[in-house]
Short mmCIF file of C-alpha atoms in Angstrom, two decimals:
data_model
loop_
_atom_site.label_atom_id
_atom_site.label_comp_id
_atom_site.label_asym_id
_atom_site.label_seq_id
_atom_site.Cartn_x
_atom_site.Cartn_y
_atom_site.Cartn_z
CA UNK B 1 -63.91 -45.87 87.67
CA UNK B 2 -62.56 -44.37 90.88
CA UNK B 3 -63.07 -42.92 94.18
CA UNK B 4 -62.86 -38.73 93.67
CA UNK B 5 -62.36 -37.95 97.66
CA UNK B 6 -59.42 -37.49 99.96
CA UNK B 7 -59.62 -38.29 103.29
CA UNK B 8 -59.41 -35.49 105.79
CA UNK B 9 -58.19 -34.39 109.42
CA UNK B 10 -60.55 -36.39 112.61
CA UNK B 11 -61.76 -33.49 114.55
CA UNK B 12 -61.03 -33.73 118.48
CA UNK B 13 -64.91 -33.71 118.87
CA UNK B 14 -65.25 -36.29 116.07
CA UNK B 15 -62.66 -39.00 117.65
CA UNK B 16 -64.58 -38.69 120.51
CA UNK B 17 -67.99 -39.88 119.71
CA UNK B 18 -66.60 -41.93 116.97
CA UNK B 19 -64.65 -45.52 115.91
CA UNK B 20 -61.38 -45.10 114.01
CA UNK B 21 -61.69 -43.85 111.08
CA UNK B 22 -61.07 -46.31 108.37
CA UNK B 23 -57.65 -46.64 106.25
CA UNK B 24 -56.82 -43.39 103.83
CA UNK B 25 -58.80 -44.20 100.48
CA UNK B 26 -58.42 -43.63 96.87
CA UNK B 27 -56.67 -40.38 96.01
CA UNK B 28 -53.61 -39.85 97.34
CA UNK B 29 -54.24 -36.08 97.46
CA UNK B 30 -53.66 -34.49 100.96
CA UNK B 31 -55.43 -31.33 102.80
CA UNK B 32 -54.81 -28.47 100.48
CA UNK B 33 -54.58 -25.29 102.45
CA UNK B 34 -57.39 -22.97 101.45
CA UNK B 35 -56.06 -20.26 98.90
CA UNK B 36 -58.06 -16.60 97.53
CA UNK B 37 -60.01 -16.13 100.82
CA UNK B 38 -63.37 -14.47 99.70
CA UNK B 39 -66.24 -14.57 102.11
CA UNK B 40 -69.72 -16.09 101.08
CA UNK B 41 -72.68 -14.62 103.04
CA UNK B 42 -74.77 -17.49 105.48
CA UNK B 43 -77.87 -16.29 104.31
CA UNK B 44 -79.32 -14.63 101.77
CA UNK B 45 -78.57 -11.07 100.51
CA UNK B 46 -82.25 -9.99 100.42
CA UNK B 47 -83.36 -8.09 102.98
CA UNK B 48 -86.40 -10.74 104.00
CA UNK B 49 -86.35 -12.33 107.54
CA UNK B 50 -86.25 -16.39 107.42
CA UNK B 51 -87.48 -18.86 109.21
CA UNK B 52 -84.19 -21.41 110.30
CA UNK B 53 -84.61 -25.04 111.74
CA UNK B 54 -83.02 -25.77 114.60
CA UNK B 55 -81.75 -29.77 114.86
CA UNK B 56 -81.13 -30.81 117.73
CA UNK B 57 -78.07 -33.32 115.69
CA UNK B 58 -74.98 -32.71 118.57
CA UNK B 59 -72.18 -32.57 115.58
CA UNK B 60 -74.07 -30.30 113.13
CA UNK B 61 -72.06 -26.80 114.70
CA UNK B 62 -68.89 -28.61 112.91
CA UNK B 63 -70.68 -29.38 109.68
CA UNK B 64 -69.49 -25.80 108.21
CA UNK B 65 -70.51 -26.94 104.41
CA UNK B 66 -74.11 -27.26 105.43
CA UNK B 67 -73.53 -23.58 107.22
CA UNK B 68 -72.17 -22.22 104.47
CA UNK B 69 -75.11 -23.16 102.15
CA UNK B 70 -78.05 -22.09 103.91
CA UNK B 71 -79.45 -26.07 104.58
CA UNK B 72 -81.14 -24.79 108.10
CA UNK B 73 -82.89 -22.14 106.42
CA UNK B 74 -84.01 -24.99 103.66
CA UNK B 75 -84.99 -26.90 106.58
CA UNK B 76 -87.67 -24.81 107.75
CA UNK B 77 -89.28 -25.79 104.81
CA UNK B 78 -88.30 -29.44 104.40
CA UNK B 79 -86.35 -32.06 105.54
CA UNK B 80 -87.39 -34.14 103.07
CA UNK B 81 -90.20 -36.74 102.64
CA UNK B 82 -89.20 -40.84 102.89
CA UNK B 83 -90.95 -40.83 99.81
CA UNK B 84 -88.34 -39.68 97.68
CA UNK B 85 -85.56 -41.99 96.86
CA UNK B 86 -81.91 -41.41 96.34
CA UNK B 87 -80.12 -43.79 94.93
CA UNK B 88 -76.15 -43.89 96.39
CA UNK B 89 -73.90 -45.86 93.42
CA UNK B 90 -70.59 -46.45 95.58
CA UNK B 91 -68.90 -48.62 97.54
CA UNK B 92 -72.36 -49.73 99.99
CA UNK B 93 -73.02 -48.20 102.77
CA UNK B 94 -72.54 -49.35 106.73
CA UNK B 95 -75.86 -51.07 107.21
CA UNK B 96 -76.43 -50.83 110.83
CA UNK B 97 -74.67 -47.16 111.79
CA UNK B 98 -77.39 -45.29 113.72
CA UNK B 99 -77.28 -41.86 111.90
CA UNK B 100 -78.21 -44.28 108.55
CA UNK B 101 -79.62 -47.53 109.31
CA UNK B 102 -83.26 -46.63 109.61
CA UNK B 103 -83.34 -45.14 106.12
CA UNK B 104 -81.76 -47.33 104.10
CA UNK B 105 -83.88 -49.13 101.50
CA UNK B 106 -81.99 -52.62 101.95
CA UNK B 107 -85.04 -54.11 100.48
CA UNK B 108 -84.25 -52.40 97.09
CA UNK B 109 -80.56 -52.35 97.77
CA UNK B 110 -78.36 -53.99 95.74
CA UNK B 111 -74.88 -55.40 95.47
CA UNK B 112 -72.56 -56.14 91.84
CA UNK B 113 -69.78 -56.48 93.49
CA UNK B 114 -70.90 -59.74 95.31
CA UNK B 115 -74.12 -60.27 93.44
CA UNK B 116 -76.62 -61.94 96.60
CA UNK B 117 -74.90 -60.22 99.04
CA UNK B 118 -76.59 -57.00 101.09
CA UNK B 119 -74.89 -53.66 99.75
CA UNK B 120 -71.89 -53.70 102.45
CA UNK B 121 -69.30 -50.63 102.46
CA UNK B 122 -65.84 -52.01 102.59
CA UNK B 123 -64.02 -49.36 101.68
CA UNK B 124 -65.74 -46.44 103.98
CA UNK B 125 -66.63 -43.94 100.82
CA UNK B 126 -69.99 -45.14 100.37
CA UNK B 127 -70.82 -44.59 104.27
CA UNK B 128 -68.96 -41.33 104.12
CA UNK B 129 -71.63 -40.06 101.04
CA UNK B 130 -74.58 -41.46 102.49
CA UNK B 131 -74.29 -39.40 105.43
CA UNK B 132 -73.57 -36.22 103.76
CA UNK B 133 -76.60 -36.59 101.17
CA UNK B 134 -79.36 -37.73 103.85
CA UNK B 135 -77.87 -38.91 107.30
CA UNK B 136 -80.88 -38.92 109.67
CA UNK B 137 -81.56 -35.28 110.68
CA UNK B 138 -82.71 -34.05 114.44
CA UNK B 139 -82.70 -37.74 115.62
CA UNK B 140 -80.20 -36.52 118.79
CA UNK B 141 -77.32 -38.54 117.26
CA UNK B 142 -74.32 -37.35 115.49
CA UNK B 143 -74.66 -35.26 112.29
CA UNK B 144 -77.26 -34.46 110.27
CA UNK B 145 -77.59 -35.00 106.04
CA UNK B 146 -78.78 -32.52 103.44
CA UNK B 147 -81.96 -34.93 102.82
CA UNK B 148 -82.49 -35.64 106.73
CA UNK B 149 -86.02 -37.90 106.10
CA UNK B 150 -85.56 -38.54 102.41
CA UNK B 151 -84.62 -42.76 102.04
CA UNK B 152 -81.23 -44.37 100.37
CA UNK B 153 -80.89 -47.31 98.00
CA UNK B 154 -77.86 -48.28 98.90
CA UNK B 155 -75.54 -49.41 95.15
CA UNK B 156 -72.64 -51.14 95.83
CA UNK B 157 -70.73 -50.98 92.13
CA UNK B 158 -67.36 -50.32 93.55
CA UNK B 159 -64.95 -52.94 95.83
CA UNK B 160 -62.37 -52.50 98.52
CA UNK B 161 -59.98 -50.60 96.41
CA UNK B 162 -62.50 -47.69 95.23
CA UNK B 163 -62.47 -49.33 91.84
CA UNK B 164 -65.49 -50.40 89.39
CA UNK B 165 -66.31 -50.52 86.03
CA UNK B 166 -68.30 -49.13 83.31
CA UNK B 167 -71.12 -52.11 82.79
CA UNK B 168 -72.07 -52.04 86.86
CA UNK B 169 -72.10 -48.64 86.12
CA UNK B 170 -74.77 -48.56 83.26
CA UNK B 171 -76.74 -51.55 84.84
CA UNK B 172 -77.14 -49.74 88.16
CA UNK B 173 -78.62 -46.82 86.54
CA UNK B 174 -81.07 -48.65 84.48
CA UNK B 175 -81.89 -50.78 88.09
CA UNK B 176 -82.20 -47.33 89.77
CA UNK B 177 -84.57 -46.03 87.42
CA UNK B 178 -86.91 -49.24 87.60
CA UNK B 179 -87.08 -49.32 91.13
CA UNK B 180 -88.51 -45.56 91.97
CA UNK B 181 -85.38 -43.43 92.72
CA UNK B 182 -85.90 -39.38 92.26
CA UNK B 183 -82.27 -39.40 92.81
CA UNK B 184 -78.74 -40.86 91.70
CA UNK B 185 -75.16 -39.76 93.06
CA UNK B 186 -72.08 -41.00 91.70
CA UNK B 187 -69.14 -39.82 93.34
CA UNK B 188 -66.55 -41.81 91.36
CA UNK B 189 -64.82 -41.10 87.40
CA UNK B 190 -62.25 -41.71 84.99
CA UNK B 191 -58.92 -39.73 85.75
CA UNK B 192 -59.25 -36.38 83.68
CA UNK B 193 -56.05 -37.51 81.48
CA UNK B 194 -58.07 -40.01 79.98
CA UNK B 195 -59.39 -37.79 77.95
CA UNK B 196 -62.60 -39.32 77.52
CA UNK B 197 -65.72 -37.85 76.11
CA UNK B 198 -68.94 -39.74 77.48
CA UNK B 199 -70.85 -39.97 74.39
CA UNK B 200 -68.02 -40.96 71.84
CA UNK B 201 -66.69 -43.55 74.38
CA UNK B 202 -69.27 -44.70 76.65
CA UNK B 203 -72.40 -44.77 74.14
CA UNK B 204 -73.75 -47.24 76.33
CA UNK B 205 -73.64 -45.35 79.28
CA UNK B 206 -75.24 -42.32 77.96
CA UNK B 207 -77.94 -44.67 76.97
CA UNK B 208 -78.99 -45.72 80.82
CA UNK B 209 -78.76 -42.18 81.90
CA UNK B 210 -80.91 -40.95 78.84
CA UNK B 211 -83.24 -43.69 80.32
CA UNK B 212 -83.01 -42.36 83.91
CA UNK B 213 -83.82 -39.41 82.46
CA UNK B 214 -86.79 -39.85 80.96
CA UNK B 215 -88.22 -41.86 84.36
CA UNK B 216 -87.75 -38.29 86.16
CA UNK B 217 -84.82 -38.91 87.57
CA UNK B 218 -81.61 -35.77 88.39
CA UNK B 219 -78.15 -37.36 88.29
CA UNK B 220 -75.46 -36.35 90.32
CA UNK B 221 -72.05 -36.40 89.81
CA UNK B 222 -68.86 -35.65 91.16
CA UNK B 223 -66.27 -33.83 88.82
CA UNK B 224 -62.76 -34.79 89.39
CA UNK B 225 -59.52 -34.21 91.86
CA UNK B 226 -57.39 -33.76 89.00
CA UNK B 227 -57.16 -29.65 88.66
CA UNK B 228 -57.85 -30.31 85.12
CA UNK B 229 -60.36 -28.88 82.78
CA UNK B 230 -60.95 -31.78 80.57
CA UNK B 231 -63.73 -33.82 81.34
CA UNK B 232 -64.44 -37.14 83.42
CA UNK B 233 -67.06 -39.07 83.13
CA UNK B 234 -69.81 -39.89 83.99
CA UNK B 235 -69.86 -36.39 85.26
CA UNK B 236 -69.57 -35.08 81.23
CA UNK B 237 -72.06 -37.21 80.20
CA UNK B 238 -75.35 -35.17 79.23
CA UNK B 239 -78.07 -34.77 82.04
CA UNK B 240 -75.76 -35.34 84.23
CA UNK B 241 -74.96 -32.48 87.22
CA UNK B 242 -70.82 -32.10 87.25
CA UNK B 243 -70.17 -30.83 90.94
CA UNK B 244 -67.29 -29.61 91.31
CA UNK B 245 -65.21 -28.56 95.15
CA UNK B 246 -65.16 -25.27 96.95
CA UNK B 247 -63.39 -24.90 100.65
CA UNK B 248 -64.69 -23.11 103.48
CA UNK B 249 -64.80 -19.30 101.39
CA UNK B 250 -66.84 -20.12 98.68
CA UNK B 251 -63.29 -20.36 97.06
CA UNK B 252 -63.20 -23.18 94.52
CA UNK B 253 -60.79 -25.99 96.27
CA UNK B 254 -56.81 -26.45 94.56
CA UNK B 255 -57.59 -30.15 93.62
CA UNK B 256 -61.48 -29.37 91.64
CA UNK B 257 -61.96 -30.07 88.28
CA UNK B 258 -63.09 -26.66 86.34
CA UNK B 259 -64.12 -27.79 82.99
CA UNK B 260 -66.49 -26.23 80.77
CA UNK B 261 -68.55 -29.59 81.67
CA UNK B 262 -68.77 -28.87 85.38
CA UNK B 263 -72.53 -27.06 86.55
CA UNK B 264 -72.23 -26.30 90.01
CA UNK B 265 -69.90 -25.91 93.19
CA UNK B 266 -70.67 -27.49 96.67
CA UNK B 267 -68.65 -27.69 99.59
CA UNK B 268 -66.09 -30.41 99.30
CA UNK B 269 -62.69 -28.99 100.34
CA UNK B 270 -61.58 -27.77 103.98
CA UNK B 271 -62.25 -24.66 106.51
CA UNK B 272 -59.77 -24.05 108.80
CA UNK B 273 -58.28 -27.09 108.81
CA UNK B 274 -61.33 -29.20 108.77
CA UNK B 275 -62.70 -31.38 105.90
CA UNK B 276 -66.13 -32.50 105.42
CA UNK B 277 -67.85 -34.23 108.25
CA UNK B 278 -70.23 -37.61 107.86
CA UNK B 279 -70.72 -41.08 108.54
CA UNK B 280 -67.82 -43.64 108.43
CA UNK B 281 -67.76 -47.57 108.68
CA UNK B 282 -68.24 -48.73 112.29
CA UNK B 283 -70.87 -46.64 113.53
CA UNK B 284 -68.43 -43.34 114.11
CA UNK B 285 -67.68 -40.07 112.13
CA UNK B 286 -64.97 -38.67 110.17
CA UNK B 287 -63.73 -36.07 107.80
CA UNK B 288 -62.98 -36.45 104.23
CA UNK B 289 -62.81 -34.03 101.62
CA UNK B 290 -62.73 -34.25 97.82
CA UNK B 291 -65.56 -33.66 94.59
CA UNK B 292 -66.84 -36.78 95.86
CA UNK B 293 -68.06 -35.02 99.29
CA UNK B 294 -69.44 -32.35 97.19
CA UNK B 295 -71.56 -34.21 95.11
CA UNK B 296 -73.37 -35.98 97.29
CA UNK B 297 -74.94 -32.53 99.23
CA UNK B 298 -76.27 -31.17 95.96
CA UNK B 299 -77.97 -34.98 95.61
CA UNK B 300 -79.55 -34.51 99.18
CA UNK B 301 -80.72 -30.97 97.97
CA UNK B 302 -81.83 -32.46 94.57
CA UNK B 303 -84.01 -34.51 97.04
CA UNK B 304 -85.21 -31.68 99.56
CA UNK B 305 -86.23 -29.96 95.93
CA UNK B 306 -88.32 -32.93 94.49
CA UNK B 307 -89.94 -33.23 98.21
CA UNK B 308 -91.21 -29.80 98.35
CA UNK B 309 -91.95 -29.52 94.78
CA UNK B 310 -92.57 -33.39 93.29
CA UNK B 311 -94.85 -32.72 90.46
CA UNK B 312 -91.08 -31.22 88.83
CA UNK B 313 -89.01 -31.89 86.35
CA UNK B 314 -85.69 -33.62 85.97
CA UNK B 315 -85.12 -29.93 84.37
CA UNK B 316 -87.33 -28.19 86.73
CA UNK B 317 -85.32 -29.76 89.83
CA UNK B 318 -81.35 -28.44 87.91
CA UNK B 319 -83.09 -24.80 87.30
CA UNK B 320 -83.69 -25.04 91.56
CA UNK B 321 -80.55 -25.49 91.72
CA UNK B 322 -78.67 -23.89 88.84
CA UNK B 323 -80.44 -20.39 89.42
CA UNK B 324 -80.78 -19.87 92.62
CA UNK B 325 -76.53 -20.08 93.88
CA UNK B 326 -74.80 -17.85 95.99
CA UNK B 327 -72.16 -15.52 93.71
CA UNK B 328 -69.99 -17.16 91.51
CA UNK B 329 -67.39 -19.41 92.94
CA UNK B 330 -64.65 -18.51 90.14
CA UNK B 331 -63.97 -19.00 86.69
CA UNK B 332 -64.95 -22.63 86.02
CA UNK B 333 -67.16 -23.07 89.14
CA UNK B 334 -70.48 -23.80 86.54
CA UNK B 335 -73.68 -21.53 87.80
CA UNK B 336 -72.24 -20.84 90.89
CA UNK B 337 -72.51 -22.27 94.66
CA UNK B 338 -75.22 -24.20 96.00
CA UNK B 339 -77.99 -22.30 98.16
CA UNK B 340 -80.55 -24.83 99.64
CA UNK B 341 -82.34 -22.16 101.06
CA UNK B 342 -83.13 -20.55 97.58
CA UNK B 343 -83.23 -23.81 96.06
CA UNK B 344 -86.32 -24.90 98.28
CA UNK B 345 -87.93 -21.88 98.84
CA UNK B 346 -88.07 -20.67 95.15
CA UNK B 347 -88.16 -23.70 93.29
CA UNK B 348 -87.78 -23.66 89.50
CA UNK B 349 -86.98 -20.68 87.46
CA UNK B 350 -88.32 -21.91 84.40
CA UNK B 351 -89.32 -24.79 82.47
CA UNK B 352 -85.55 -25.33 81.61
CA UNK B 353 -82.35 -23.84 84.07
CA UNK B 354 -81.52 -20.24 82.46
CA UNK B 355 -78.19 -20.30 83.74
CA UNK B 356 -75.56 -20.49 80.61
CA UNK B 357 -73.56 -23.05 82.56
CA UNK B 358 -76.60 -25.09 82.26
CA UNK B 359 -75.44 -26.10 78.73
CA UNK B 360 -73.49 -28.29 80.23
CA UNK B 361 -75.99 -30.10 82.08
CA UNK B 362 -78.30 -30.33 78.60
CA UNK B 363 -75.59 -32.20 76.33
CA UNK B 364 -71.84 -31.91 74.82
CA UNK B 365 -70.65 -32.40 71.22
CA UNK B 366 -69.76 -35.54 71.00
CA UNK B 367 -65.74 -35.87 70.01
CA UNK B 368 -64.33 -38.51 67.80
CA UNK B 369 -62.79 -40.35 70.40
CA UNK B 370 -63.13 -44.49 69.85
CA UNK B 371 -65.68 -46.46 72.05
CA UNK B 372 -64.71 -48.32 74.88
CA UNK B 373 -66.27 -51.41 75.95
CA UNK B 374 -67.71 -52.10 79.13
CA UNK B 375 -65.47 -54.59 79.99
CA UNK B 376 -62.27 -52.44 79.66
CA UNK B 377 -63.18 -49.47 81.73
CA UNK B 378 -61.49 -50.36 84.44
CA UNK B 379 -59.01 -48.37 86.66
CA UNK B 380 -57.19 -47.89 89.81
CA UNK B 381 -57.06 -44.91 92.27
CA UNK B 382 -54.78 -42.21 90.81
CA UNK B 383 -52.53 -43.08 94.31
CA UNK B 384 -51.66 -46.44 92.46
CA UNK B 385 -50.58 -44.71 89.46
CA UNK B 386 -47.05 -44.36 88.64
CA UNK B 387 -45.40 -42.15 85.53
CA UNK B 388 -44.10 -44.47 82.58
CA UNK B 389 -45.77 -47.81 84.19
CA UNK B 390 -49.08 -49.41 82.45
CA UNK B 391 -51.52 -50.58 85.01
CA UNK B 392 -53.84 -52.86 84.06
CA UNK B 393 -56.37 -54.87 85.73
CA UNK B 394 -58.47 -56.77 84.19
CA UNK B 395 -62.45 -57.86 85.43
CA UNK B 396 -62.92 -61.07 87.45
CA UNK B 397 -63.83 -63.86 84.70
CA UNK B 398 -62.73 -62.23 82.26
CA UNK B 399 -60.06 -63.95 79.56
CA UNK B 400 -57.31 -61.33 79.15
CA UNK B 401 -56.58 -62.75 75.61
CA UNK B 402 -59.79 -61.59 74.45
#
């Protein structure tokens, strides 16, 4: 498993407020200037007036992805309840930064990294999607999330490098489920030439989430930097939302993933320059951009959905969100671009999402590809990666003549 993010450019007004940002992670992608500029109303193309919710969050003008999606006209209706719990399987999470600290569940967090140990982000990804799926809204302090008053578990599965494995993976799922999350994000994968297929090699894995599942719970996941249409998991797994990138235009970004696999687009990429901006270690702010930024605001509006609407459906809540987008991204953009506002306001469409990219969402055909065992699905960021070199490391504790 590995990070899916790249970091992005510090805005002037960002630095400014903020500590340095932490060391370049993961991916070694860089910005990607935006290409195929089509526009993507605000608001919605009906003719209806709106009521918008105005936070009072002093770096929410430069949060363009949560423009671009309609979140303040979602807002008027919710901001989310504390009730509803999303669970954030990452790298931790900065435990005392003031846009986070006061909703993070550190009493159900929990930490496989360093078992005993609080949930701590040393790597700054885990901080960085925190803030974009429910960073405290209106509080008068930096930025605002997609979830503003829905609460975090904080995960940590994945260490200083951006790298985990397969059986922290499954175990945090099945430890999500049992302690009340609505919610799960994973913003991390294989590398798409893999070539894995979640149910033919991961069995295991598809087991937890079946079991998430079936306690109510939507998972999120981010679908790859690779600009590849084969599959990564666990975004391919079944039930599982593949999010892939778009940039500023509602333009799908150069590095997203556009596999048959992948059900919706999110911002994740770059407008003019900027990527997306959220929480980073040390109590400042900073841009990053990547599948893993995009992710984590369809989990905060996954949230806002179950807190407006929490008699729903793990179905209920992906037919919110599936049939309700803005136009179509492009070809391999799944159902279409997020629209909170829609999302929230309209709820489900159906018992089951109607849109045909949904099938991806409901289960693949299993491939015969061999199982993999926990223990061996293990991997580096793609920037360590070099062609015609093997590189393999292996778990702590574990013998590597077995």
């Amino acid at each position: 498993l590995s990070l899916f993010d790249s970091p992005g450019p510090v805005s002037a007004a960002s630095l400014a407020q903020s500590a340095p940002p932490a060391s370049p992670l993961g991916s070694a992608n860089q910005d990607v200037p935006a290409a195929f500029r089509f526009f993507f109303p605000f608001a919605s193309s009906k003719s209806q007036v709106y009521a918008t919710f105005s936070a009072n969050d002093p770096m929410l003008p430069e949060q363009w992805s949560l423009q671009k999606v309609n979140a303040a006209l979602a807002w008027a209706q919710t901001q989310g309840s504390p009730a509803v719990l999303v669970a954030v399987l990452d790298s931790g999470v900065d435990l005392t930064h003031p846009d986070l600290a006061g909703k993070l569940r550190l009493d159900l967090g929990k930490n496989y990294i360093n078992p005993g140990q609080p949930p701590a982000d040393d790597a700054g990804h885990g901080t960085h999607v925190t803030g974009i799926a429910a960073a405290v809204i209106n509080n008068g302090i930096g930025i605002a999330g997609m979830g503003g008053q829905v609460s975090v578990i904080p995960i940590k599965i994945l260490n200083s490098a951006g790298s985990g494995n397969f059986t922290d993976l499954s175990d945090a799922i099945y430890y999500a489920a049992d302690h009340g999350a609505r919610v799960i994000n994973m913003s991390m994968g294989t590398p798409a030439s893999a070539n894995y297929s979640c149910s033919a090699s991961f069995p295991y894995l598809q087991k937890a989430i079946d079991y998430a599942y079936s306690k109510g719970i939507v998972l999120i996941a981010a679908a790859g930097n690779d600009h590849s249409t084969q599959g990564v998991v666990p975004a391919d797994c079944a039930h599982v939302l593949a999010v892939t990138s778009s940039d500023g235009n509602g333009q799908l970004s150069a590095f997203s993933n556009t596999g048959s696999y992948v059900g919706i687009a999110a911002p994740g990429g770059t407008d003019q320059g900027h990527g997306i901006l959220s929480t980073c270690m040390g109590g400042g702010y900073c841009e990053m951009e990547g599948t893993s930024m995009a992710s984590p605001l369809v989990a905060g509006l996954a949230a806002l959905v179950y807190s407006r609407y929490p008699q729903y459906t793990p179905a209920q809540v992906i037919s919110a969100l599936l049939d309700n987008t803005l136009s179509p991204t492009s070809p391999g953009g799944g159902c279409g671009l997020i629209n909170a506002q829609a999302a929230v306001t309209q709820g489900a469409k159906s018992a089951q999402p109607a849109c045909p990219a949904a099938s991806s969402w409901l289960g693949k055909t299993a491939l015969a590809l061999p199982q993999v065992a926990p223990s061996a699905a293990i991997s580096l960021p793609r920037s360590a990666y070099t062609p015609g070199r093997l590189v393999i490391r292996f778990k702590a504790g574990l013998d590597p003549a077995s």
